[in-house]
Amino acid sequence: MRKTQQIRQPVHNLGSFKLSRIALLLLAGSVSLAAIADGKPQPLNIPALPLDSALTQLADKAGLRLLYSAELAGKLRSRPVSGQYTPEQALKILLSGSGLSFRKTADDAFTVEASVNAGEPQSMTLPTVTVVGKAEYDSTDPYNPDYHRTNASTATKTDTPIMQTPMSIQVIPKQVLKDQQAIRIKDALKNVSGIFWATDPMYEGFQMRGFQADGATTVYRNGLRIRRAQHEVANVEQLEVIKGPAAAIYGRIEPGGLINVVTKKPLDMPYYSLEQQFGSYDLYRTTVDATGPVNDDRSLLYRLNLAYQNNNLFIDTMDQERFFVAPSLSWKPSDRTELNLNFEYQHDTRVNYTGLPVIGNRPANIPVNRYLGFGSDNERAVHDKLIIGFDWSHQFNDDWKIQHRFHYYNLDYQGNNQSFFNGPANNNGTAIRSTTTTPIDDTDTYATNIDLIGKFKLLDTQHQVLAGFDYFWEKRDGEGFARTPAPATHRPIVNIFNPVYGQVPLPTAKDFNSFSTLTQSWFGTYFQDQITLFDKLHIMGGGRYDWATRSSGSSSTSIEAARNRETEVQNDAFSPRVGLVYQPWPWLALYGNYVESLGGANTALSASGKPLDAETAQQHEVGFKTELLDKKLLTTVAFYNLTKQNVATADPANPRFSIQTGEARSRGMELDVSGQVTDGLSLIATYAYTDTEITKDNRGDQGHRFWNVPKNSGSFWVKYAVQEPLLRGLSFGAGTYLVGQREGNNANTWQMPGYVRVDALLGYAWKVGHSTVTTQLNINNLLDKEIYETSAFGGFLAQPGAPRIFMGSVKVEF
């Protein structure tokens, strides 16, 4: 687990050995020795098991001649192995922390034996040999410094090497979040090409390949949909991003892509950390991470993640506070069965904010820290998020597995007196505001899926198949107040050059005039076959059938009236997906895919009263991937053409109704590079060329570009951890993020200027007893550039990014 390892070479009287099944086959002459002794990395997935079972699985899967004493393995449990490893690397991970080591014999076999420090009887001990080299880490190890992961499951719902996946999928490991001190997932997603933040600050929604989603259909948590929320990163293991439509296995979704938040799971080795962060605008943030076994045989594991944050924002008068707790348990009653239970509670409170208005074709030339709300103590929003989830899996044998996931999610949102602008400001700086109050906005969601995964051989082909079923249900009720208030009473007119703040009377229940309901559910069944021929050609085919229902209603009088006015829309569709990967050499993969997608329901009605068809999309994509420098550096280059149809637009003959003339197209090129160049030097580089166009529209937007999507964007982040012994523990890094000019709305009437942002990192870690202490300083927007991150709320507002921000931290791990 460390860069410098002590290897002792004892000689033991091992007594009776257990000879693995592979060794027996070799002795019988049934297997060629050359076939198993090449030491090449190969995909391995061995869960934490009793050590005896884990060693047997490794011997079978990796073709290893392995000798060990069954008594020596005893009741020990192994560490999990998941990824591309040589047999020797995998054996090192399995034995980590067990008190056992191994040695290679002259006949290319491996003997497992007690380490000198394990207290076993020694007949002779050879001198200590120090070997300096790169340590091998499990992907979930808290100390894993790698920027690259070889495998990801989000794109296929199977543990598949990224090089063999015929889609563009990017993984952001937790080390990147640590190095950049990312405290929101939007801070981490800047490391992926073609993703732009595009939402209200209270939620997290993104544009991917140009297409927007509001946070309701973009972000998933452990493979299940999570709606309208901000995500705490204290318990995030990694982020996995699928580019392009994901409806073939996830159901109704915007076609640009999917972000899967993978949370931390309990570990079978004790680990504890305490971190205190502090920074500009009175930021104070404390996080705790504790995990380990509950019982001696490590069949019951726990983890607890805590976070508390309190800070002002760079916007005048604005502040926020967060409390987060996430306990989880893992139970492994047998070698093949695992059950995980997790819980999250998050409480957020902050002053509402919408942005700065537009004058002419640019954001107003006023300080980006100016607050243009009503200046009321009541302008505050409160979020309470609760998630209760569990998943279980059972491995029938080495080839077949069943897994099931479920979560219940509740979001209770209370938003008081949020101000909106009804349009651009006048040249003299006056603008009209509206107020909304949403003291009741409650959402309940249930999501579940069950998957059967299997492997088999047919003639000369290898198959990995997936068959699954999922169900999603959501109910949301909202009650509040929304109108343009009278100037004398509510001060709706503001001069943005010289704002005057005043109290805004808080409407009571009798003043409510906005009531809405939403109920939606769908279930789908999907299948997939990943076929490998000649170890070089990988073919993926499959699809999904969805049955979806959405009911919504609104009223200005009562929630009951809204329910009575509900309109139901039903959709069903088949979404196919095919892909191909050809690997002429292990380091190069050429790929392509064709995907169809079922998108959001159109709730508007035609003049005849008939519900409109659901949105659909199709994508063609080709590209290549490389895995260079001993599989430490991954590159993905993608070329795509993505079209979305059935977009609802106003009916010219009757504007109260809609027709389906809308169509939009996005095409472009994306480059993503991540990993390690040399010992200590890690980097992330991205570039996206995104050409978007509204190809059909009856509102005058045809031929226009999508809002908030630059044609050119990119990033470059590099970190160096010093390797010289005298300075070991010192690290430094820097990053540059470029975003071109963007349209502020689909009418293309105003633009947000492009920007270049520079970030920097300086850190130092050292050992104190058995603990590691790390101090770190990050500076974001080092050059203090004026930045506009997105437009929002009808295309009349620009939301600025933060000026120069300092963030320091002190972290203790043991």
Short mmCIF file of N, CA and C in Angstrom, two decimals, residues 46-135:
data_model
loop_
_atom_site.label_atom_id
_atom_site.label_comp_id
_atom_site.label_asym_id
_atom_site.label_seq_id
_atom_site.Cartn_x
_atom_site.Cartn_y
_atom_site.Cartn_z
N ILE A 46 -12.78 -10.15 -7.93
CA ILE A 46 -12.91 -11.09 -6.82
C ILE A 46 -13.31 -10.29 -5.59
N PRO A 47 -14.52 -10.50 -5.06
CA PRO A 47 -14.95 -9.73 -3.88
C PRO A 47 -14.17 -10.14 -2.65
N ALA A 48 -14.33 -9.38 -1.56
CA ALA A 48 -13.72 -9.76 -0.28
C ALA A 48 -14.37 -11.05 0.19
N LEU A 49 -13.55 -12.08 0.37
CA LEU A 49 -14.03 -13.42 0.71
C LEU A 49 -13.15 -14.00 1.80
N PRO A 50 -13.57 -15.11 2.40
CA PRO A 50 -12.61 -15.87 3.20
C PRO A 50 -11.37 -16.14 2.35
N LEU A 51 -10.20 -16.01 2.95
CA LEU A 51 -8.96 -16.03 2.18
C LEU A 51 -8.81 -17.31 1.37
N ASP A 52 -9.21 -18.44 1.95
CA ASP A 52 -9.11 -19.71 1.24
C ASP A 52 -9.88 -19.67 -0.07
N SER A 53 -11.12 -19.14 -0.02
CA SER A 53 -11.95 -19.07 -1.24
C SER A 53 -11.39 -18.08 -2.23
N ALA A 54 -10.89 -16.94 -1.74
CA ALA A 54 -10.34 -15.93 -2.64
C ALA A 54 -9.11 -16.44 -3.37
N LEU A 55 -8.24 -17.15 -2.67
CA LEU A 55 -7.05 -17.69 -3.32
C LEU A 55 -7.40 -18.72 -4.37
N THR A 56 -8.41 -19.52 -4.08
CA THR A 56 -8.85 -20.52 -5.05
C THR A 56 -9.40 -19.85 -6.30
N GLN A 57 -10.22 -18.79 -6.11
CA GLN A 57 -10.77 -18.07 -7.26
C GLN A 57 -9.65 -17.45 -8.09
N LEU A 58 -8.66 -16.86 -7.42
CA LEU A 58 -7.56 -16.25 -8.16
C LEU A 58 -6.80 -17.29 -8.96
N ALA A 59 -6.55 -18.43 -8.35
CA ALA A 59 -5.84 -19.49 -9.06
C ALA A 59 -6.60 -19.93 -10.31
N ASP A 60 -7.93 -20.05 -10.17
CA ASP A 60 -8.74 -20.49 -11.30
C ASP A 60 -8.81 -19.44 -12.41
N LYS A 61 -9.03 -18.17 -12.02
CA LYS A 61 -9.26 -17.13 -13.02
C LYS A 61 -7.96 -16.65 -13.67
N ALA A 62 -6.89 -16.59 -12.91
CA ALA A 62 -5.64 -16.03 -13.41
C ALA A 62 -4.68 -17.10 -13.91
N GLY A 63 -5.01 -18.36 -13.75
CA GLY A 63 -4.11 -19.41 -14.19
C GLY A 63 -2.84 -19.42 -13.38
N LEU A 64 -2.98 -19.54 -12.07
CA LEU A 64 -1.85 -19.40 -11.15
C LEU A 64 -1.56 -20.74 -10.48
N ARG A 65 -0.28 -21.09 -10.42
CA ARG A 65 0.11 -22.24 -9.61
C ARG A 65 0.36 -21.72 -8.21
N LEU A 66 -0.47 -22.14 -7.30
CA LEU A 66 -0.50 -21.52 -5.98
C LEU A 66 -0.47 -22.59 -4.90
N LEU A 67 0.49 -22.49 -3.98
CA LEU A 67 0.62 -23.41 -2.87
C LEU A 67 0.43 -22.64 -1.56
N TYR A 68 -0.44 -23.15 -0.70
CA TYR A 68 -0.62 -22.51 0.60
C TYR A 68 -1.24 -23.52 1.57
N SER A 69 -1.04 -23.25 2.83
CA SER A 69 -1.57 -24.09 3.88
C SER A 69 -3.00 -23.66 4.22
N ALA A 70 -3.95 -24.60 4.17
CA ALA A 70 -5.34 -24.28 4.52
C ALA A 70 -5.43 -23.79 5.95
N GLU A 71 -4.59 -24.35 6.85
CA GLU A 71 -4.60 -23.90 8.24
C GLU A 71 -4.09 -22.46 8.34
N LEU A 72 -3.11 -22.12 7.51
CA LEU A 72 -2.56 -20.78 7.54
C LEU A 72 -3.62 -19.75 7.13
N ALA A 73 -4.44 -20.07 6.11
CA ALA A 73 -5.50 -19.15 5.68
C ALA A 73 -6.53 -18.98 6.78
N GLY A 74 -6.84 -20.05 7.49
CA GLY A 74 -7.72 -19.99 8.66
C GLY A 74 -9.00 -19.24 8.38
N LYS A 75 -9.34 -18.31 9.29
CA LYS A 75 -10.56 -17.51 9.16
C LYS A 75 -10.28 -16.12 8.59
N LEU A 76 -9.13 -15.94 7.99
CA LEU A 76 -8.80 -14.63 7.43
C LEU A 76 -9.68 -14.33 6.23
N ARG A 77 -9.92 -13.03 5.99
CA ARG A 77 -10.65 -12.58 4.80
C ARG A 77 -9.70 -11.79 3.92
N SER A 78 -9.96 -11.85 2.64
CA SER A 78 -9.11 -11.18 1.66
C SER A 78 -9.59 -9.75 1.42
N ARG A 79 -8.73 -8.96 0.80
CA ARG A 79 -9.15 -7.68 0.25
C ARG A 79 -9.77 -7.93 -1.12
N PRO A 80 -10.72 -7.09 -1.57
CA PRO A 80 -11.30 -7.29 -2.89
C PRO A 80 -10.32 -6.91 -4.00
N VAL A 81 -10.48 -7.53 -5.16
CA VAL A 81 -9.68 -7.23 -6.34
C VAL A 81 -10.64 -6.92 -7.48
N SER A 82 -10.53 -5.73 -8.06
CA SER A 82 -11.40 -5.35 -9.17
C SER A 82 -10.63 -4.46 -10.12
N GLY A 83 -10.39 -4.96 -11.32
CA GLY A 83 -9.67 -4.17 -12.31
C GLY A 83 -8.72 -5.01 -13.13
N GLN A 84 -7.82 -4.38 -13.84
CA GLN A 84 -6.84 -5.05 -14.70
C GLN A 84 -5.54 -5.23 -13.89
N TYR A 85 -5.19 -6.48 -13.60
CA TYR A 85 -4.00 -6.76 -12.80
C TYR A 85 -3.29 -7.99 -13.34
N THR A 86 -1.97 -8.02 -13.13
CA THR A 86 -1.24 -9.26 -13.34
C THR A 86 -1.57 -10.19 -12.17
N PRO A 87 -1.39 -11.50 -12.32
CA PRO A 87 -1.65 -12.40 -11.19
C PRO A 87 -0.87 -12.02 -9.94
N GLU A 88 0.39 -11.59 -10.13
CA GLU A 88 1.21 -11.24 -8.98
C GLU A 88 0.67 -9.99 -8.27
N GLN A 89 0.21 -9.02 -9.04
CA GLN A 89 -0.39 -7.83 -8.45
C GLN A 89 -1.67 -8.17 -7.69
N ALA A 90 -2.49 -9.03 -8.30
CA ALA A 90 -3.74 -9.42 -7.65
C ALA A 90 -3.48 -10.16 -6.35
N LEU A 91 -2.48 -11.05 -6.33
CA LEU A 91 -2.14 -11.78 -5.12
C LEU A 91 -1.68 -10.83 -4.02
N LYS A 92 -0.94 -9.81 -4.40
CA LYS A 92 -0.47 -8.82 -3.42
C LYS A 92 -1.66 -8.11 -2.77
N ILE A 93 -2.66 -7.76 -3.58
CA ILE A 93 -3.84 -7.08 -3.03
C ILE A 93 -4.64 -8.01 -2.12
N LEU A 94 -4.84 -9.25 -2.56
CA LEU A 94 -5.60 -10.21 -1.75
C LEU A 94 -5.00 -10.37 -0.35
N LEU A 95 -3.68 -10.40 -0.27
CA LEU A 95 -3.00 -10.68 1.00
C LEU A 95 -2.74 -9.43 1.83
N SER A 96 -3.07 -8.26 1.28
CA SER A 96 -2.77 -7.02 1.99
C SER A 96 -3.45 -6.99 3.35
N GLY A 97 -2.67 -6.75 4.40
CA GLY A 97 -3.20 -6.64 5.75
C GLY A 97 -3.49 -7.96 6.43
N SER A 98 -3.17 -9.08 5.78
CA SER A 98 -3.49 -10.39 6.36
C SER A 98 -2.38 -10.94 7.24
N GLY A 99 -1.18 -10.34 7.18
CA GLY A 99 -0.04 -10.91 7.89
C GLY A 99 0.65 -11.99 7.11
N LEU A 100 0.21 -12.21 5.86
CA LEU A 100 0.81 -13.23 5.00
C LEU A 100 1.52 -12.56 3.84
N SER A 101 2.50 -13.25 3.29
CA SER A 101 3.20 -12.78 2.11
C SER A 101 3.35 -13.96 1.15
N PHE A 102 4.02 -13.75 0.04
CA PHE A 102 4.21 -14.83 -0.92
C PHE A 102 5.60 -14.71 -1.53
N ARG A 103 6.06 -15.81 -2.09
CA ARG A 103 7.33 -15.81 -2.81
C ARG A 103 7.17 -16.70 -4.04
N LYS A 104 7.93 -16.35 -5.07
CA LYS A 104 7.89 -17.08 -6.32
C LYS A 104 9.00 -18.12 -6.32
N THR A 105 8.65 -19.34 -6.66
CA THR A 105 9.63 -20.42 -6.67
C THR A 105 10.23 -20.57 -8.06
N ALA A 106 11.20 -21.41 -8.15
CA ALA A 106 11.94 -21.57 -9.41
C ALA A 106 11.06 -22.10 -10.53
N ASP A 107 10.02 -22.86 -10.20
CA ASP A 107 9.17 -23.44 -11.24
C ASP A 107 7.95 -22.57 -11.53
N ASP A 108 8.04 -21.26 -11.25
CA ASP A 108 6.99 -20.29 -11.54
C ASP A 108 5.72 -20.52 -10.75
N ALA A 109 5.82 -21.18 -9.64
CA ALA A 109 4.69 -21.29 -8.72
C ALA A 109 4.84 -20.22 -7.64
N PHE A 110 3.78 -19.99 -6.87
CA PHE A 110 3.80 -19.02 -5.78
C PHE A 110 3.45 -19.73 -4.48
N THR A 111 4.22 -19.46 -3.45
CA THR A 111 3.98 -20.04 -2.14
C THR A 111 3.54 -18.94 -1.18
N VAL A 112 2.39 -19.13 -0.56
CA VAL A 112 1.88 -18.18 0.44
C VAL A 112 2.35 -18.63 1.80
N GLU A 113 2.89 -17.67 2.60
CA GLU A 113 3.44 -18.02 3.89
C GLU A 113 3.29 -16.85 4.84
N ALA A 114 3.51 -17.11 6.10
CA ALA A 114 3.40 -16.07 7.11
C ALA A 114 4.56 -15.10 7.00
N SER A 115 4.24 -13.80 7.12
CA SER A 115 5.29 -12.80 7.16
C SER A 115 6.06 -12.91 8.46
N VAL A 116 7.26 -12.39 8.47
CA VAL A 116 8.08 -12.45 9.67
C VAL A 116 7.37 -11.80 10.84
N ASN A 117 6.65 -10.73 10.58
CA ASN A 117 6.03 -9.98 11.67
C ASN A 117 4.75 -10.62 12.16
N ALA A 118 4.30 -11.70 11.54
CA ALA A 118 3.03 -12.29 11.91
C ALA A 118 3.11 -13.19 13.11
N GLY A 119 4.27 -13.45 13.64
CA GLY A 119 4.40 -14.23 14.86
C GLY A 119 4.44 -15.72 14.63
N GLU A 120 4.61 -16.15 13.37
CA GLU A 120 4.67 -17.58 13.10
C GLU A 120 6.07 -18.10 13.42
N PRO A 121 6.22 -19.40 13.72
CA PRO A 121 7.55 -19.96 13.98
C PRO A 121 8.44 -19.81 12.76
N GLN A 122 9.68 -19.44 12.98
CA GLN A 122 10.62 -19.25 11.88
C GLN A 122 11.80 -20.22 12.08
N SER A 123 12.16 -20.89 11.02
CA SER A 123 13.35 -21.72 11.12
C SER A 123 14.59 -20.96 10.70
N MET A 124 14.40 -19.95 9.82
CA MET A 124 15.53 -19.12 9.41
C MET A 124 14.98 -17.87 8.77
N THR A 125 15.58 -16.74 9.01
CA THR A 125 15.14 -15.48 8.42
C THR A 125 16.30 -14.86 7.66
N LEU A 126 16.09 -14.58 6.40
CA LEU A 126 17.11 -13.94 5.59
C LEU A 126 17.11 -12.44 5.86
N PRO A 127 18.14 -11.73 5.52
CA PRO A 127 18.19 -10.28 5.76
C PRO A 127 17.06 -9.57 5.03
N THR A 128 16.64 -8.42 5.61
CA THR A 128 15.59 -7.61 5.02
C THR A 128 16.05 -7.00 3.71
N VAL A 129 15.18 -7.02 2.72
CA VAL A 129 15.47 -6.42 1.43
C VAL A 129 14.47 -5.30 1.22
N THR A 130 14.92 -4.09 0.92
CA THR A 130 14.05 -2.96 0.66
C THR A 130 13.88 -2.80 -0.84
N VAL A 131 12.63 -2.79 -1.29
CA VAL A 131 12.33 -2.62 -2.69
C VAL A 131 11.55 -1.32 -2.85
N VAL A 132 12.02 -0.43 -3.68
CA VAL A 132 11.33 0.84 -3.93
C VAL A 132 10.63 0.72 -5.28
N GLY A 133 9.34 1.01 -5.30
CA GLY A 133 8.58 0.92 -6.52
C GLY A 133 7.17 1.40 -6.30
N LYS A 134 6.37 1.35 -7.31
CA LYS A 134 4.98 1.82 -7.21
C LYS A 134 4.14 0.79 -6.51
N ALA A 135 3.39 1.24 -5.49
CA ALA A 135 2.50 0.34 -4.78
C ALA A 135 1.24 0.10 -5.61
#
